[in-house]
Amino acid sequence: MNGRMLQEIADEMPPARLPDDLWRAGRRLRQRRRFGYAVAAVVVLVLALAVPTVAGHRRAAVEPADRPGAVPSRVEQPHLWQAAVGQWPAGAGGPAALVFFTARTRYFESTGVTVGRNGSYRLIYQDIGEENGLLTPDGRYYVRPGLRMLDLTTGAQRRLADVADRSRPLAFSPDGSELLVGIVNDDEGIVYGDDAIPDSDPEKPDDLIAVDMRTGAQRYVAVGRMNSYTTAAWSPDGTRIAVEGPVGRGDVGRRLSVMDARTGEPISTTDNFAPDRRLAGRAAWTPDGGLIALLAFEGCTERCDLAAENARRWRLELADPTSGSIVTLPVPIDGAPGEVVGWRDGRDAVLTYAPDRDDPRRWTLAALRPNGEIDTLVDTPPGVSDLEVPDGLLRSGAFGGPPAEPSIWAAPAWAYAIALAPVLLVLAIVRRRRQRARV
């Protein structure tokens, strides 16, 4: 076949039909591919940055509660978009090394913040007016009023026992097997019968019970001895309980009582307990169980305004649990104490503490030496209060852990959606403008 024949065959072939906008169609296809590549690059970048951190936070949810850890030497305020415990995709966060409370969250009211042993931050939402709860000794659960137990390793919540919603968890037994609870018996309001005599009592005395942490079984320790229970402390050997609270109607007439932990029989009772003293906290017993710590002050005791309260001069006293008499020299406290939560080296009281009496909005965790010197164990920013540390870490003296900072990636799904929305919007606008430019 020569060239002439090929030319004749080519002349007989019908011409190829090409669209008039072939060049523009190719350009559009190329731009679409570039746009797709840009979106894919953004998605890959976000995933590359977020997935390792999110996966790490989620792995914390399956870490055992007895994982070695330490109380961080400093904590920070959480981000406004910080995920709550169990909120997808961040996960639960794992056993807690510390819990603190702050109003500087997206809820704009007091909110619990759990700092995991892996440094993760999660929020514990509280109902309006809800009192603070307790951490279990292993840091796995946060026990709320009404014995609602929030699992910090899974985010699940369950009720340990059937008690009144306002009942307050007070202190754990030394082995963590039982929880001392003040049962709120007050009736919701006054209801009058046909004879115009009230059939209900809004100031009915409360009961003190111990709840088995494994089964939820309840046993009564003291029945109707106080109008309410303010503070309770279990002795290190588990045989005695010290409690404090008002005994009269209208929360008047305070009492400090030491009782048998099993039978509730009084060992010693101090009625008309001085208004300038109080039981130091859930760890008020000294480590050897020989004395109980009291927090006392000099200053205003009745109808005190904020300035008068801030002017109080505090001290720590040790008293004989049998007689109630002070047996050691008081230890001055240069600041405002919250409560004693543990002991360091069997000697220094570990307490929640406001370094500046004039600014009670910032609480730290500190060790009080017998000479009055203060060692800061956990430093905090302004606005932090009511620190909770698991008893297990307190007893082991596991302080001085690395400072914990909240991760910007530990956020709920809606925060990711809000962050990604502007990027997608910009890409959509760019695409629309390019389409208009081609017309």
XYZ file of C-alpha atoms in Angstrom, residues 40-258:
219
model
C -7.827 15.663 49.574
C -4.650 17.392 50.748
C -6.578 19.336 53.408
C -8.323 16.184 54.616
C -5.057 14.230 54.720
C -3.351 17.059 56.624
C -6.142 17.224 59.221
C -6.164 13.465 59.636
C -2.368 13.302 59.877
C -2.414 15.838 62.696
C -5.537 14.691 64.502
C -5.665 10.914 64.227
C -2.516 10.099 66.249
C -3.606 12.352 69.101
C -7.231 11.202 69.029
C -6.117 7.581 68.877
C -3.825 8.158 71.820
C -6.663 9.668 73.836
C -8.932 6.763 72.971
C -6.285 4.219 73.946
C -6.281 5.835 77.407
C -9.864 4.626 77.831
C -8.686 1.015 77.960
C -5.675 1.582 80.206
C -6.022 -0.167 83.586
C -6.826 1.990 86.595
C -3.678 0.807 88.377
C -1.417 2.180 85.648
C 1.564 3.927 87.278
C 1.203 7.680 87.292
C 1.917 10.830 89.247
C 0.084 13.996 90.169
C 1.087 16.675 87.630
C 3.115 19.568 89.018
C 0.925 22.076 87.164
C -2.408 22.174 85.374
C -3.948 24.706 83.004
C -7.451 25.893 82.194
C -9.187 23.669 79.615
C -10.005 24.915 76.129
C -13.548 26.129 75.549
C -14.041 23.253 73.098
C -12.583 20.601 75.434
C -14.410 17.294 75.138
C -16.458 15.964 78.035
C -15.756 12.542 79.505
C -16.741 9.912 76.941
C -17.579 12.428 74.207
C -16.848 11.191 70.680
C -14.299 11.153 69.080
C -11.919 12.109 71.908
C -12.920 9.258 74.217
C -13.024 9.097 77.993
C -9.461 10.083 78.905
C -8.485 7.332 81.313
C -7.978 7.110 85.098
C -7.599 10.513 86.746
C -4.465 11.872 88.344
C -6.349 14.990 89.387
C -9.758 16.646 89.190
C -10.305 20.367 89.630
C -13.217 22.736 89.179
C -13.458 25.947 87.193
C -16.097 28.231 85.723
C -13.909 29.059 82.716
C -15.481 26.546 80.361
C -18.115 26.727 77.651
C -20.754 26.070 80.332
C -19.818 29.350 82.109
C -20.422 27.800 85.528
C -18.558 25.485 87.884
C -17.426 22.469 85.877
C -15.260 19.527 86.833
C -12.089 18.925 84.832
C -10.414 15.536 85.034
C -6.719 15.353 84.169
C -5.813 11.798 83.196
C -2.623 10.031 84.118
C -1.682 10.352 80.458
C -2.140 14.153 80.631
C -5.517 14.213 78.883
C -8.172 16.787 79.839
C -11.913 16.048 79.918
C -14.870 18.016 81.297
C -17.305 16.695 83.906
C -20.563 18.541 83.361
C -22.429 19.398 86.563
C -26.103 20.148 87.001
C -26.982 23.612 88.280
C -26.455 23.680 92.042
C -24.817 20.248 92.106
C -22.245 19.781 94.869
C -18.824 18.334 94.184
C -18.176 14.620 94.428
C -15.220 12.347 95.203
C -12.642 10.415 93.212
C -12.319 6.722 93.996
C -8.902 5.757 95.416
C -7.791 4.308 92.055
C -8.929 7.405 90.128
C -11.192 5.429 87.821
C -14.574 6.704 89.004
C -15.940 10.087 89.959
C -18.748 9.659 92.518
C -21.371 12.388 92.299
C -24.104 13.277 94.808
C -26.792 10.620 94.764
C -24.014 8.032 94.271
C -23.958 8.439 90.495
C -20.653 6.966 89.395
C -19.021 8.331 86.264
C -16.484 5.900 84.786
C -13.546 8.047 83.665
C -12.150 5.191 81.533
C -15.330 4.579 79.488
C -17.600 7.597 80.023
C -20.452 5.377 81.252
C -22.461 6.412 84.300
C -24.413 4.249 86.721
C -25.939 4.535 90.178
C -24.068 2.652 92.885
C -27.009 2.455 95.307
C -30.566 3.726 95.622
C -30.251 6.852 97.777
C -31.629 10.385 97.694
C -30.209 12.514 94.881
C -28.866 15.048 97.382
C -27.043 12.469 99.506
C -23.362 13.373 99.796
C -20.330 11.095 99.449
C -18.001 11.968 102.338
C -14.986 9.654 102.577
C -13.673 6.254 101.509
C -12.544 3.535 103.887
C -8.747 3.045 103.932
C -8.974 -0.018 101.671
C -11.467 1.678 99.334
C -14.080 -1.049 99.838
C -16.713 1.224 101.431
C -17.897 4.778 100.941
C -19.242 6.857 103.803
C -22.376 8.736 102.729
C -24.521 11.360 104.422
C -28.147 10.462 103.617
C -30.293 13.567 103.176
C -33.640 12.830 104.847
C -35.120 16.332 104.572
C -38.586 16.382 103.068
C -38.900 18.541 99.967
C -41.321 20.961 101.601
C -43.811 21.470 104.412
C -47.091 19.571 103.976
C -49.907 20.294 106.425
C -52.485 17.768 107.540
C -56.176 18.322 108.352
C -55.273 19.519 111.851
C -52.954 22.233 110.415
C -49.950 20.442 111.886
C -47.051 19.809 109.478
C -46.830 16.205 108.342
C -43.351 16.695 106.869
C -40.038 17.967 108.147
C -37.671 19.896 105.825
C -35.027 19.731 108.584
C -35.240 16.048 109.444
C -31.912 14.715 110.840
C -29.714 12.915 108.341
C -28.310 9.393 108.592
C -24.788 8.171 108.062
C -24.347 4.969 106.035
C -21.482 2.965 104.555
C -21.977 1.632 101.013
C -20.120 -1.373 99.668
C -18.316 -0.232 96.509
C -18.579 -3.663 94.893
C -22.193 -4.641 95.589
C -23.881 -1.357 96.547
C -25.078 -2.885 99.830
C -25.813 -0.321 102.530
C -25.304 -0.480 106.286
C -26.283 2.197 108.782
C -23.489 3.669 110.891
C -25.405 6.413 112.725
C -29.111 7.202 112.571
C -30.477 10.704 113.107
C -27.598 12.037 115.182
C -26.948 15.196 113.187
C -29.053 17.540 111.156
C -26.506 17.117 108.349
C -22.954 15.831 107.925
C -20.405 18.425 106.843
C -17.115 16.500 107.029
C -16.089 12.929 107.763
C -12.748 11.136 108.071
C -12.021 7.401 108.338
C -9.120 6.363 110.584
C -6.160 4.668 108.830
C -6.902 1.313 110.487
C -10.570 1.483 109.452
C -11.947 1.093 112.984
C -13.046 4.676 113.753
C -14.817 7.516 112.008
C -14.665 11.216 112.898
C -17.639 13.318 111.760
C -18.662 16.917 112.117
C -21.919 18.730 111.470
C -24.802 20.753 112.914
C -27.206 18.955 115.253
C -30.063 21.447 115.663
C -32.812 22.717 113.420
C -31.603 25.370 111.034
C -28.074 23.944 111.112
C -27.234 25.345 114.554
C -25.170 23.767 117.300
C -22.154 21.981 115.798
C -20.877 18.607 117.005
C -17.611 16.726 116.535
C -18.005 13.016 117.140
C -15.642 10.036 116.982
